[in-house]
Amino acid sequence: MNSSAMCFALVLTLGCSLAVAPAAHAAPGAPPAEAFFENPTFTGALLSPSGKYLAAKIAKKGGRSMLAVIDLATRTAQSVAYFEDTDINHVQWVNDQRLLFDTADLKAAQGEIEYGPGLFAVDRDGSKFRQLALRTGTPFALRADADKLLPWHTFMLDQSGAQDSDSVYVQDYQMSGLGNLHRINLLRLNTVSGRWQTVNAPGDAKGWLLDQAGEPRLAITLAEATVGIHLREGDSWRKLASFNNHQGGAQAMQVVGFGAGNTLYVSSARGGDLTALYRYDSASGKLGEQPIVKLPGYDFHGNLVIRDGKLLGVHYLRDGEGTVWLDPALQALQAEIDQRLPGLVNMIELPTDPQAENVLVRAFSDAQPAVYLVYNRRSKALDRIGETYPTINPALMGGQAQVTYAARDGLPVPAMLTLPRGSQGKKMPMVVLVHGGPYVRGSKWGWEPEVQFLASRGYVVLAPEFRGSTGFGSKHFRAGWKQWGLKMQDDIADAVKWAVAEGYADPQRVCIMGASYGGYATLMGLVNDSQLFQCGVNYVGVTDIQLLYRGHWWYSSDLSDEAKRYSMPDMVGDPVKDAEQFKATSPIEQAHRITRPLLLAYGGEDKRVPLVHGTRFRDAVRKGNQQVEWVEYPEEGHGWHNPKNRIDFWKRVENFLDKHIGAGAKTE
């Protein structure tokens, strides 16, 4: 670890905008692919409990991310942790003096990663550095006390704890095979001495939640698709609720956080379609009659802002991020900052001390990548700390809006529509971007590199939240069960028809694109609706549904046995009972029907969709289609982690789209 002094101005300099040259096929002045897909030079900041100090992760272009601490009173900064072979990743304040962090090699692909994340602690002045967990079987610096280090599969808990001692809670992941999580042991770890104690658990816990005092009070178990929620009372545990993991049930809820006394805050649908935020009395087991936060058209997803046991506000996700403040003083603070930063979404993060003068602001829009600022409530000073993508000019980015269209059976389907800057959005070439999962939320309003890269090249981007996507109610989610290649695929085709009818898309210049399930849907789009799509880009996409279940003798998959046994038969289909449907809806069986130009990209170390999905399909489709481009990144996994591979891939996408639906296309 290297440590060196660094002035506050350096942090600001790393956030300054730079002039960039336009790419070959980009609109005039558009940033090159490197501006979108290089590792960011600033990746986040975190206020200390008192709000007097700021921890920030920064790097020079092409360099390793270091951990710096800024004294906000003196406006000086110091680098406190740096590694030559890896990057600082997650960071927490243990207390106002000490920090906990782990690492991640942001320059390596999945197959090139040789080390675990490790676990380390250091004081804010760079002193008392201590390794707490191994990165590999060999300890950092070959320490003599290696046997006292925690194993490499020890990870940080994404909760700050009490922040009033040198101790934190960390998680020890116990696996029983690739993709199979047996249990998570919770450990109380002293970051100065390195000593730890294991917290007793109600069976094989798979998740933990700390209360407002920073102590573990809730444990989640999952066995045979049944979720158990357990409350700690003294040295024993009491089960609060039990329900099926994906079917739900009368007791189904997600605990969001602890309040004062017996109060819990939970997300529940109360037997309806959409979830909302409620109070829950853990003593009586009763749910509050009225929701605290309800998001019309959306399930509740968010986190709480609680100080001294009082709920002050709720950060939530609707079409994009937002905050509802329940405290008048914080409502006024939000108004002050919004006035200073117009046209942006300004997410305020409060330090632990409710009397702290400084708050952290993360400001962004659909066109503006995240910028971090510190606002002083007493002096009203607003200081910019860093920018995540400093070479991006917001004036050249596209504008976003969430739209809704009707599927052919009448189901309302949300979608995120992005129009290139300066265009009229009429009869434009369009890319339909299909999210992976598929049972996840696919998009939210805000700047995303992939979307804005496409928009900067002159393409309308439409990202449908087809049935099966989460976040839009139980009905929308369940409507996608066992609908791979069927109604889920129809929703994507109906998105194109809507965009054409509304005048956004030129029907002769539409391409479909996606990764994982999105890659699967790309291929099935070219099978089912070749008249709608002129081309397709599939990366790391599923090509044989049966392979998800049975695997392959040469390649291993990290899909868990529990998922294959319990959730996938309900949501994807049963490999025996639905064998004929799988055959009809697997691209490998329909490869002869794909005649449109196609770009295929796969990772040689992919454990989710092993390489055999790609190679078998490539060989099958090339028998009748000579317009197939293939790229394999041998060291990559399920997506591109090495920035050189990301940049290479998206340059290929740029050239492919330009040739088939862009300026260089020959339309029918």
XYZ file of C-alpha atoms in Angstrom:
668
model
C 0.000 0.000 0.000
C 1.325 3.440 -0.935
C 0.327 6.643 0.853
C 0.976 10.190 -0.307
C -0.289 13.680 0.364
C -2.720 15.158 -2.116
C -4.267 18.603 -2.176
C -8.013 19.256 -2.314
C -7.537 20.836 -5.735
C -6.460 17.467 -7.162
C -9.853 15.987 -6.339
C -11.504 18.861 -8.143
C -9.115 18.567 -11.094
C -9.989 14.919 -11.594
C -13.595 16.033 -12.039
C -12.926 18.671 -14.696
C -14.247 18.251 -18.247
C -11.814 17.598 -21.081
C -12.107 18.123 -24.812
C -12.433 14.917 -26.805
C -12.267 14.004 -30.479
C -15.348 12.666 -32.261
C -15.636 8.973 -33.164
C -15.703 7.821 -36.785
C -19.460 7.273 -37.095
C -20.626 9.565 -34.297
C -22.559 12.756 -34.623
C -20.320 15.822 -34.843
C -18.766 16.490 -31.433
C -20.005 13.233 -29.896
C -17.560 11.672 -27.419
C -15.643 8.566 -28.475
C -16.430 5.135 -27.094
C -13.626 5.527 -24.544
C -15.510 8.378 -22.848
C -18.440 6.055 -22.140
C -16.683 2.776 -21.364
C -13.343 3.553 -19.720
C -13.339 3.040 -15.965
C -14.556 6.276 -14.322
C -11.906 8.381 -12.607
C -14.247 9.200 -9.722
C -16.466 6.436 -8.382
C -18.121 7.789 -5.269
C -17.801 9.569 -1.946
C -19.005 9.059 1.621
C -19.293 11.466 4.549
C -17.907 10.481 7.931
C -20.395 10.114 10.829
C -19.721 13.696 11.964
C -19.870 15.070 8.425
C -16.442 16.666 8.896
C -14.552 14.330 6.585
C -15.206 12.890 3.157
C -13.878 9.592 1.835
C -13.587 9.523 -1.962
C -12.473 6.955 -4.544
C -10.443 8.619 -7.280
C -8.014 7.650 -10.038
C -6.014 9.217 -12.790
C -7.073 8.168 -16.289
C -6.041 4.569 -16.801
C -4.737 4.329 -13.236
C -5.828 2.461 -10.135
C -8.560 3.789 -7.892
C -7.211 5.066 -4.570
C -8.930 5.995 -1.312
C -8.582 9.648 -0.334
C -9.891 11.459 2.741
C -10.770 15.138 2.573
C -10.886 17.354 5.652
C -13.804 19.613 4.755
C -12.811 22.294 7.261
C -9.247 22.769 5.987
C -10.056 21.700 2.397
C -7.053 19.371 2.318
C -6.950 15.799 1.121
C -4.700 12.808 1.634
C -4.422 9.452 -0.080
C -4.763 6.815 2.640
C -4.905 3.561 0.662
C -3.589 2.536 -2.745
C -2.615 -0.781 -4.385
C -0.599 -1.201 -7.571
C -2.432 -4.382 -8.648
C -6.055 -3.617 -7.775
C -8.593 -0.879 -7.087
C -10.354 0.356 -3.963
C -13.939 -0.859 -4.172
C -16.469 -0.684 -1.300
C -15.784 1.768 1.529
C -17.399 2.320 4.942
C -16.699 4.594 7.871
C -16.183 2.457 10.980
C -16.232 5.624 13.090
C -15.129 9.209 12.534
C -11.489 8.124 12.666
C -11.366 4.797 10.856
C -12.401 3.307 7.495
C -13.109 -0.211 6.247
C -12.659 -1.139 2.587
C -12.202 -3.973 0.123
C -10.786 -4.147 -3.394
C -11.736 -5.164 -6.934
C -9.543 -5.408 -10.012
C -11.397 -3.096 -12.380
C -8.952 -3.776 -15.209
C -9.386 -7.542 -15.203
C -11.931 -9.758 -16.935
C -13.656 -12.490 -14.955
C -11.217 -15.176 -16.046
C -8.206 -13.002 -15.209
C -9.176 -12.340 -11.595
C -6.612 -14.008 -9.315
C -7.546 -12.517 -5.971
C -10.518 -12.164 -3.664
C -11.633 -8.711 -2.544
C -9.764 -8.861 0.764
C -10.754 -6.718 3.719
C -8.714 -3.834 5.121
C -8.959 -0.987 7.621
C -7.052 2.275 7.953
C -7.313 5.511 9.899
C -8.275 8.664 8.045
C -4.668 9.956 8.255
C -3.321 6.797 6.603
C -2.039 5.247 9.840
C -2.925 1.937 11.527
C -3.393 0.120 8.244
C -4.445 -3.469 8.857
C -5.351 -6.386 6.637
C -8.347 -8.237 8.082
C -9.156 -10.905 5.462
C -7.100 -12.768 2.892
C -7.166 -11.903 -0.793
C -5.918 -15.394 -1.672
C -4.476 -18.386 0.117
C -1.329 -16.317 0.573
C -1.671 -13.266 2.832
C -0.875 -9.717 1.830
C 2.831 -9.002 2.430
C 3.310 -12.617 3.647
C 2.302 -11.684 7.179
C 3.441 -13.949 9.984
C -0.025 -13.842 11.579
C -1.787 -15.117 8.430
C -3.646 -17.725 10.430
C -5.400 -14.887 12.259
C -6.837 -13.400 9.075
C -10.394 -14.073 7.987
C -10.866 -16.218 4.841
C -11.047 -14.603 1.410
C -14.825 -15.189 1.221
C -15.416 -12.577 3.950
C -17.325 -9.567 2.615
C -18.476 -6.198 3.873
C -22.058 -5.816 5.075
C -23.889 -3.109 3.149
C -24.985 -1.439 6.396
C -22.960 1.066 8.384
C -23.649 -0.140 11.921
C -23.369 2.015 15.048
C -20.142 3.825 13.971
C -19.270 4.415 17.644
C -16.486 1.842 18.128
C -13.701 0.118 16.202
C -15.980 -2.839 15.411
C -18.144 -3.640 12.396
C -20.233 -6.566 11.195
C -19.010 -8.531 8.174
C -20.300 -11.576 6.272
C -18.629 -14.944 5.765
C -20.171 -16.656 2.704
C -20.324 -20.441 3.022
C -20.804 -22.067 -0.401
C -21.697 -25.674 -1.141
C -20.723 -25.615 -4.808
C -20.700 -23.202 -7.733
C -23.684 -20.862 -7.372
C -24.983 -22.600 -4.239
C -24.981 -20.391 -1.145
C -25.303 -22.570 1.966
C -25.390 -19.802 4.566
C -23.954 -16.420 5.529
C -22.212 -16.283 8.879
C -22.350 -12.832 10.473
C -19.191 -11.821 12.318
C -18.515 -8.943 14.685
C -15.019 -7.792 13.739
C -12.682 -5.439 15.575
C -10.883 -3.501 12.842
C -7.905 -2.618 15.082
C -7.142 -5.962 16.734
C -8.557 -8.157 13.945
C -10.419 -10.351 16.425
C -13.941 -11.525 15.606
C -16.946 -13.318 17.050
C -19.690 -15.205 15.217
C -23.303 -14.118 15.766
C -25.721 -16.934 16.515
C -28.237 -17.495 13.725
C -31.692 -19.073 13.300
C -30.578 -21.883 11.002
C -28.795 -21.200 7.734
C -29.230 -17.442 7.392
C -28.997 -15.974 3.881
C -29.340 -12.312 4.882
C -29.011 -9.970 7.869
C -30.377 -6.583 8.917
C -29.020 -4.293 11.627
C -31.306 -2.212 13.827
C -31.001 1.502 14.595
C -28.417 0.758 17.292
C -26.300 -0.999 14.680
C -26.916 -4.464 16.116
C -28.114 -7.568 14.189
C -31.824 -7.944 14.902
C -33.193 -9.601 11.774
C -32.132 -12.698 9.839
C -33.508 -14.075 6.584
C -33.510 -17.791 5.830
C -34.335 -19.481 2.537
C -34.934 -23.205 2.312
C -36.805 -25.050 -0.435
C -38.107 -21.717 -1.804
C -39.555 -20.724 1.602
C -38.415 -17.402 3.038
C -38.298 -17.055 6.809
C -38.034 -13.669 8.555
C -36.642 -14.001 12.090
C -36.428 -11.324 14.819
C -33.750 -11.469 17.492
C -35.053 -11.095 21.057
C -32.196 -11.295 23.515
C -30.260 -14.453 22.703
C -33.132 -16.180 20.895
C -34.906 -15.772 17.578
C -38.625 -15.536 16.829
C -40.060 -16.165 13.365
C -42.117 -13.170 12.205
C -43.223 -14.425 8.805
C -42.852 -17.257 6.318
C -43.797 -17.306 2.629
C -42.846 -18.694 -0.774
C -39.918 -16.837 -2.309
C -41.557 -16.131 -5.674
C -45.202 -17.068 -5.165
C -45.607 -14.640 -2.241
C -48.532 -15.185 0.123
C -50.456 -13.465 2.887
C -47.294 -12.953 4.992
C -45.104 -11.862 2.083
C -43.136 -8.715 2.820
C -39.677 -7.259 2.520
C -38.218 -5.633 5.620
C -36.747 -2.258 4.660
C -35.479 -1.103 8.062
C -35.939 -0.697 11.800
C -37.623 2.192 13.546
C -37.906 2.904 17.253
C -39.149 0.268 19.697
C -41.026 -2.581 18.030
C -41.470 -0.730 14.736
C -40.283 -2.194 11.477
C -40.749 -0.644 8.046
C -41.726 -3.153 5.387
C -42.698 -3.278 1.747
C -46.000 -5.130 1.315
C -48.813 -5.453 -1.227
C -51.414 -6.193 1.496
C -52.974 -8.719 -0.866
C -53.139 -6.246 -3.756
C -51.068 -5.797 -6.887
C -48.512 -3.112 -5.986
C -46.319 -2.973 -2.894
C -46.048 0.132 -0.700
C -44.096 1.115 2.423
C -45.855 0.348 5.734
C -45.117 0.332 9.437
C -45.135 -3.117 10.986
C -45.443 -3.794 14.711
C -43.126 -6.721 15.412
C -44.743 -7.381 18.817
C -48.302 -7.733 17.555
C -47.485 -8.798 13.993
C -49.829 -6.129 12.650
C -49.286 -4.090 9.524
C -50.230 -0.411 9.531
C -53.529 0.420 7.856
C -52.198 3.291 5.731
C -49.044 3.285 3.599
C -46.263 5.727 4.428
C -45.079 5.903 0.819
C -47.133 4.684 -2.138
C -45.906 5.006 -5.713
C -48.840 4.809 -8.156
C -47.997 2.392 -10.944
C -44.863 1.099 -9.222
C -43.885 -1.303 -6.482
C -42.110 0.370 -3.582
C -38.350 0.134 -3.762
C -36.155 2.345 -1.624
C -34.381 2.963 1.653
C -35.021 4.955 4.795
C -33.416 8.017 6.354
C -33.744 7.594 10.129
C -32.023 9.593 12.850
C -32.572 9.123 16.604
C -35.281 6.591 15.817
C -37.335 9.081 13.785
C -38.155 8.507 10.117
C -37.040 11.707 8.375
C -37.406 10.687 4.750
C -37.469 7.932 2.162
C -35.331 7.565 -0.952
C -37.327 5.711 -3.597
C -37.252 4.468 -7.180
C -40.215 5.270 -9.429
C -39.462 5.964 -13.099
C -36.258 7.367 -11.621
C -34.834 8.122 -8.196
C -36.393 10.604 -5.807
C -36.901 11.466 -2.143
C -39.907 12.215 -0.013
C -38.876 14.161 3.102
C -41.145 13.914 6.131
C -39.120 16.457 8.120
C -39.868 20.156 7.331
C -36.235 21.227 7.786
C -35.080 18.638 5.278
C -37.837 19.626 2.871
C -36.434 23.147 3.024
C -32.882 21.846 2.548
C -33.945 19.924 -0.562
C -35.591 23.076 -1.940
C -32.401 25.104 -1.328
C -30.216 22.607 -3.151
C -32.694 22.121 -6.008
C -32.699 25.878 -6.521
C -28.898 25.891 -6.717
C -28.821 22.900 -9.084
C -31.809 23.330 -11.400
C -32.694 20.677 -13.934
C -31.015 17.907 -11.930
C -32.172 15.199 -9.560
C -30.342 15.970 -6.329
C -30.100 13.036 -3.949
C -29.079 14.150 -0.454
C -27.164 11.802 1.831
C -27.057 12.772 5.506
C -24.181 11.859 7.860
C -24.978 9.919 11.028
C -24.844 13.007 13.278
C -28.167 14.860 12.815
C -26.425 18.115 13.805
C -23.719 17.842 11.152
C -23.266 20.911 8.959
C -22.285 19.081 5.769
C -24.437 16.884 3.559
C -23.434 14.977 0.423
C -25.291 15.586 -2.828
C -25.332 13.251 -5.815
C -26.702 15.258 -8.738
C -27.620 13.818 -12.128
C -30.110 13.863 -14.990
C -30.816 11.788 -18.064
C -28.075 13.754 -19.851
C -25.741 14.508 -16.917
C -23.703 11.678 -15.374
C -23.531 11.756 -11.580
C -21.686 14.661 -9.978
C -20.849 14.660 -6.248
C -20.997 17.852 -4.192
C -20.827 18.833 -0.530
C -23.316 21.393 0.775
C -22.680 23.223 4.037
C -25.973 24.040 5.732
C -24.476 26.864 7.782
C -22.347 28.698 5.189
C -24.512 27.653 2.196
C -21.309 26.751 0.330
C -21.754 24.159 -2.406
C -18.470 22.506 -3.441
C -18.115 20.115 -6.344
C -16.018 17.102 -5.339
C -15.927 14.951 -8.448
C -17.621 13.801 -11.653
C -18.099 10.172 -12.649
C -17.715 10.777 -16.403
C -15.944 14.132 -16.738
C -15.458 14.032 -20.524
C -19.172 13.707 -21.250
C -20.845 16.912 -22.444
C -24.516 16.841 -21.307
C -25.459 19.128 -24.194
C -24.708 16.244 -26.571
C -26.656 13.579 -24.680
C -30.164 12.339 -25.449
C -33.372 13.094 -23.568
C -35.330 10.361 -21.781
C -38.940 9.770 -20.845
C -40.862 6.773 -19.618
C -43.751 5.890 -21.933
C -46.466 3.244 -21.824
C -47.882 1.278 -24.730
C -50.546 -1.416 -24.937
C -49.534 -4.987 -25.755
C -51.722 -6.897 -28.185
C -53.692 -8.454 -25.313
C -54.218 -5.044 -23.699
C -51.544 -5.287 -20.982
C -49.968 -1.843 -20.334
C -46.201 -2.091 -20.826
C -43.829 0.647 -19.600
C -40.732 1.503 -21.638
C -37.889 3.999 -21.430
C -37.577 6.087 -24.596
C -34.356 7.991 -25.349
C -34.181 10.424 -28.271
C -30.907 11.712 -29.744
C -30.114 15.304 -28.847
C -31.186 17.758 -31.510
C -33.385 15.298 -33.367
C -37.083 15.672 -33.921
C -37.512 12.029 -32.964
C -39.357 11.300 -36.204
C -38.662 8.271 -38.422
C -35.257 7.732 -36.870
C -33.182 4.553 -36.856
C -33.994 2.760 -33.612
C -32.379 0.207 -31.311
C -34.687 -1.868 -29.115
C -32.612 -2.578 -26.016
C -33.870 -5.675 -24.179
C -32.834 -6.097 -20.565
C -31.478 -9.302 -19.051
C -32.803 -11.192 -16.079
C -35.497 -11.380 -17.246
C -37.342 -11.139 -13.916
C -35.796 -7.824 -12.857
C -36.336 -4.102 -13.362
C -34.626 -3.176 -16.606
C -34.235 0.603 -16.686
C -34.600 3.833 -14.772
C -34.489 7.490 -15.740
C -30.928 8.731 -15.615
C -27.668 8.710 -17.537
C -26.535 5.232 -18.642
C -23.411 4.769 -20.787
C -24.825 2.093 -23.116
C -28.044 3.999 -23.817
C -26.386 7.365 -24.301
C -23.646 5.917 -26.469
C -26.309 4.649 -28.867
C -28.246 7.933 -28.704
C -25.047 9.912 -29.389
C -24.679 7.881 -32.583
C -28.094 9.042 -33.740
C -30.313 6.141 -32.657
C -33.605 6.272 -30.840
C -33.332 3.785 -27.965
C -36.435 2.007 -26.691
C -36.096 -0.222 -23.609
C -39.364 -2.082 -22.892
C -40.257 -3.423 -19.438
C -41.956 -6.464 -20.973
C -44.180 -8.713 -18.865
C -42.137 -10.572 -16.297
C -40.182 -7.422 -15.407
C -40.350 -6.525 -11.733
C -41.273 -3.224 -10.133
C -44.637 -2.803 -11.843
C -46.850 -5.040 -9.729
C -47.526 -8.716 -9.272
C -49.828 -8.948 -12.305
C -47.137 -7.623 -14.656
C -44.531 -9.932 -13.117
C -46.623 -13.116 -13.203
C -47.814 -12.429 -16.744
C -44.296 -13.293 -17.873
C -44.115 -16.727 -16.294
C -43.408 -19.472 -18.840
C -43.560 -16.885 -21.619
C -39.993 -16.975 -22.952
C -40.282 -16.531 -26.707
C -44.062 -16.161 -26.456
C -45.979 -13.253 -24.907
C -42.792 -11.737 -23.503
C -41.509 -11.673 -27.066
C -44.786 -10.236 -28.332
C -44.390 -7.333 -25.914
C -41.062 -6.448 -27.531
C -42.531 -6.641 -31.040
C -45.474 -4.493 -29.908
C -42.994 -1.894 -28.638
C -41.628 -1.553 -32.178
C -45.108 -1.263 -33.673
C -45.955 1.442 -31.147
C -42.771 3.407 -31.918
C -43.465 3.216 -35.648
C -47.101 4.265 -35.198
C -46.012 7.207 -33.023
C -43.563 8.279 -35.719
C -40.374 7.781 -33.681
C -38.937 4.842 -35.626
C -38.267 4.318 -39.309
C -39.740 0.823 -39.853
C -36.915 -0.004 -42.268
C -34.197 0.819 -39.723
C -34.841 -1.039 -36.457
C -32.332 -3.300 -34.734
C -32.843 -5.444 -31.610
C -30.086 -5.824 -29.026
C -29.527 -7.273 -25.575
C -27.408 -9.336 -23.187
C -28.206 -12.593 -21.351
C -32.004 -12.928 -21.551
C -31.860 -9.803 -23.742
C -29.567 -11.726 -26.103
C -32.046 -14.602 -26.123
C -34.882 -12.181 -26.947
C -32.746 -10.675 -29.715
C -32.473 -14.050 -31.410
C -36.139 -14.898 -30.905
C -37.050 -11.467 -32.272
C -35.224 -12.328 -35.483
C -37.033 -15.680 -35.540
C -40.578 -14.464 -34.784
C -40.555 -10.942 -36.211
C -37.952 -10.698 -38.943
C -40.147 -8.166 -40.752
C -39.706 -5.746 -37.818
C -35.956 -6.058 -37.242
C -33.263 -5.380 -39.813
C -30.494 -6.770 -37.589
C -29.643 -8.058 -34.136
C -26.869 -7.828 -31.534
C -26.760 -10.677 -29.036
C -24.111 -10.753 -26.333
C -23.844 -13.537 -23.755
C -27.372 -14.621 -24.696
C -29.116 -17.897 -23.871
C -29.574 -20.046 -26.994
C -30.774 -23.353 -25.498
C -33.241 -23.192 -22.573
C -32.615 -26.844 -21.674
C -28.916 -26.078 -21.164
C -29.867 -23.775 -18.277
C -31.111 -26.836 -16.410
C -28.878 -29.738 -17.422
C -25.608 -27.904 -18.020
C -22.802 -29.239 -20.180
C -20.032 -31.755 -19.526
C -17.345 -29.203 -20.347
C -18.816 -25.950 -19.033
C -20.214 -25.274 -15.556
C -23.069 -22.877 -14.779
C -23.425 -20.808 -11.609
C -27.235 -21.068 -11.554
C -28.075 -22.479 -8.128
C -29.605 -25.918 -7.639
C -32.357 -24.275 -5.601
C -33.299 -21.968 -8.485
C -33.354 -24.855 -10.963
C -35.503 -26.938 -8.633
C -37.977 -24.387 -7.275
C -38.243 -21.001 -9.027
C -37.239 -21.739 -12.632
C -39.872 -24.481 -13.244
C -42.596 -21.974 -12.330
C -41.144 -18.925 -14.070
C -39.258 -20.355 -17.072
C -40.801 -23.811 -17.382
C -40.345 -27.439 -16.389
C -37.608 -29.127 -18.448
C -39.654 -32.324 -18.712
C -43.254 -31.152 -18.828
C -42.446 -28.170 -21.046
C -39.841 -29.861 -23.228
C -41.768 -29.222 -26.447
C -42.238 -25.550 -25.578
C -38.510 -25.244 -24.830
C -37.756 -26.744 -28.231
C -40.087 -24.330 -30.010
C -38.693 -21.314 -28.151
C -34.969 -22.105 -28.064
C -32.975 -20.162 -30.684
C -30.670 -23.144 -31.294
C -33.678 -25.046 -32.677
C -34.730 -22.090 -34.845
C -31.345 -20.954 -36.120
C -32.226 -21.806 -39.737
C -34.974 -19.166 -39.638
C -32.604 -16.274 -38.878
C -31.517 -14.550 -42.072
C -30.937 -11.002 -40.842
C -27.443 -9.616 -40.087
C -26.321 -10.672 -36.639
C -23.504 -9.772 -34.248
C -22.722 -12.432 -31.626
C -20.380 -11.862 -28.657
C -19.551 -14.267 -25.813
C -17.127 -14.672 -22.926
C -14.941 -17.733 -22.628
C -15.213 -17.736 -18.808
C -18.962 -17.145 -18.577
C -20.428 -19.170 -15.693
C -24.032 -17.989 -16.138
C -24.415 -18.588 -19.890
C -21.421 -20.784 -20.734
C -19.643 -20.339 -24.059
C -21.264 -23.436 -25.570
C -24.500 -21.431 -25.920
C -22.693 -19.151 -28.347
C -20.480 -21.567 -30.281
C -23.260 -24.060 -30.999
C -25.593 -21.330 -32.162
C -22.904 -19.638 -34.264
C -22.193 -22.861 -36.111
C -25.908 -23.554 -36.626
C -26.893 -20.098 -37.884
C -23.936 -19.781 -40.251
C -25.210 -22.750 -42.266
C -27.842 -20.509 -43.819
C -26.737 -16.975 -42.965
C -23.474 -15.441 -44.157
C -24.117 -12.138 -42.381
C -23.015 -13.327 -38.939
C -20.210 -11.570 -37.082
C -18.622 -13.378 -34.132
C -16.403 -12.087 -31.327
C -15.177 -14.055 -28.361
C -13.429 -12.545 -25.373
C -11.707 -15.655 -23.957
C -11.033 -14.191 -20.536
C -14.429 -12.518 -20.011
C -17.436 -13.823 -18.111
C -21.099 -12.801 -18.185
C -20.468 -9.304 -19.490
C -17.435 -7.173 -20.193
C -15.437 -6.173 -17.114
C -12.135 -5.229 -18.710
C -12.494 -1.703 -20.157
C -10.484 -2.567 -23.271
C -13.035 -5.272 -24.065
C -15.982 -2.948 -23.396
C -14.530 -0.354 -25.718
C -13.751 -2.929 -28.413
C -17.263 -4.405 -28.218
C -19.113 -1.105 -28.425
C -16.967 0.045 -31.340
C -18.001 -3.161 -33.094
C -21.633 -2.405 -32.251
C -21.231 1.124 -33.617
C -19.861 -0.138 -36.925
C -22.439 -2.942 -37.167
C -25.388 -0.612 -36.590
C -24.013 2.022 -38.937
C -23.733 -0.595 -41.680
C -27.234 -2.003 -41.268
C -29.514 0.784 -39.991
C -27.308 3.871 -39.742
C -25.826 6.285 -42.247
C -24.137 3.478 -44.139
C -27.212 1.266 -44.375
C -28.925 0.216 -47.573
C -32.605 0.096 -46.635
C -35.119 -2.085 -48.415
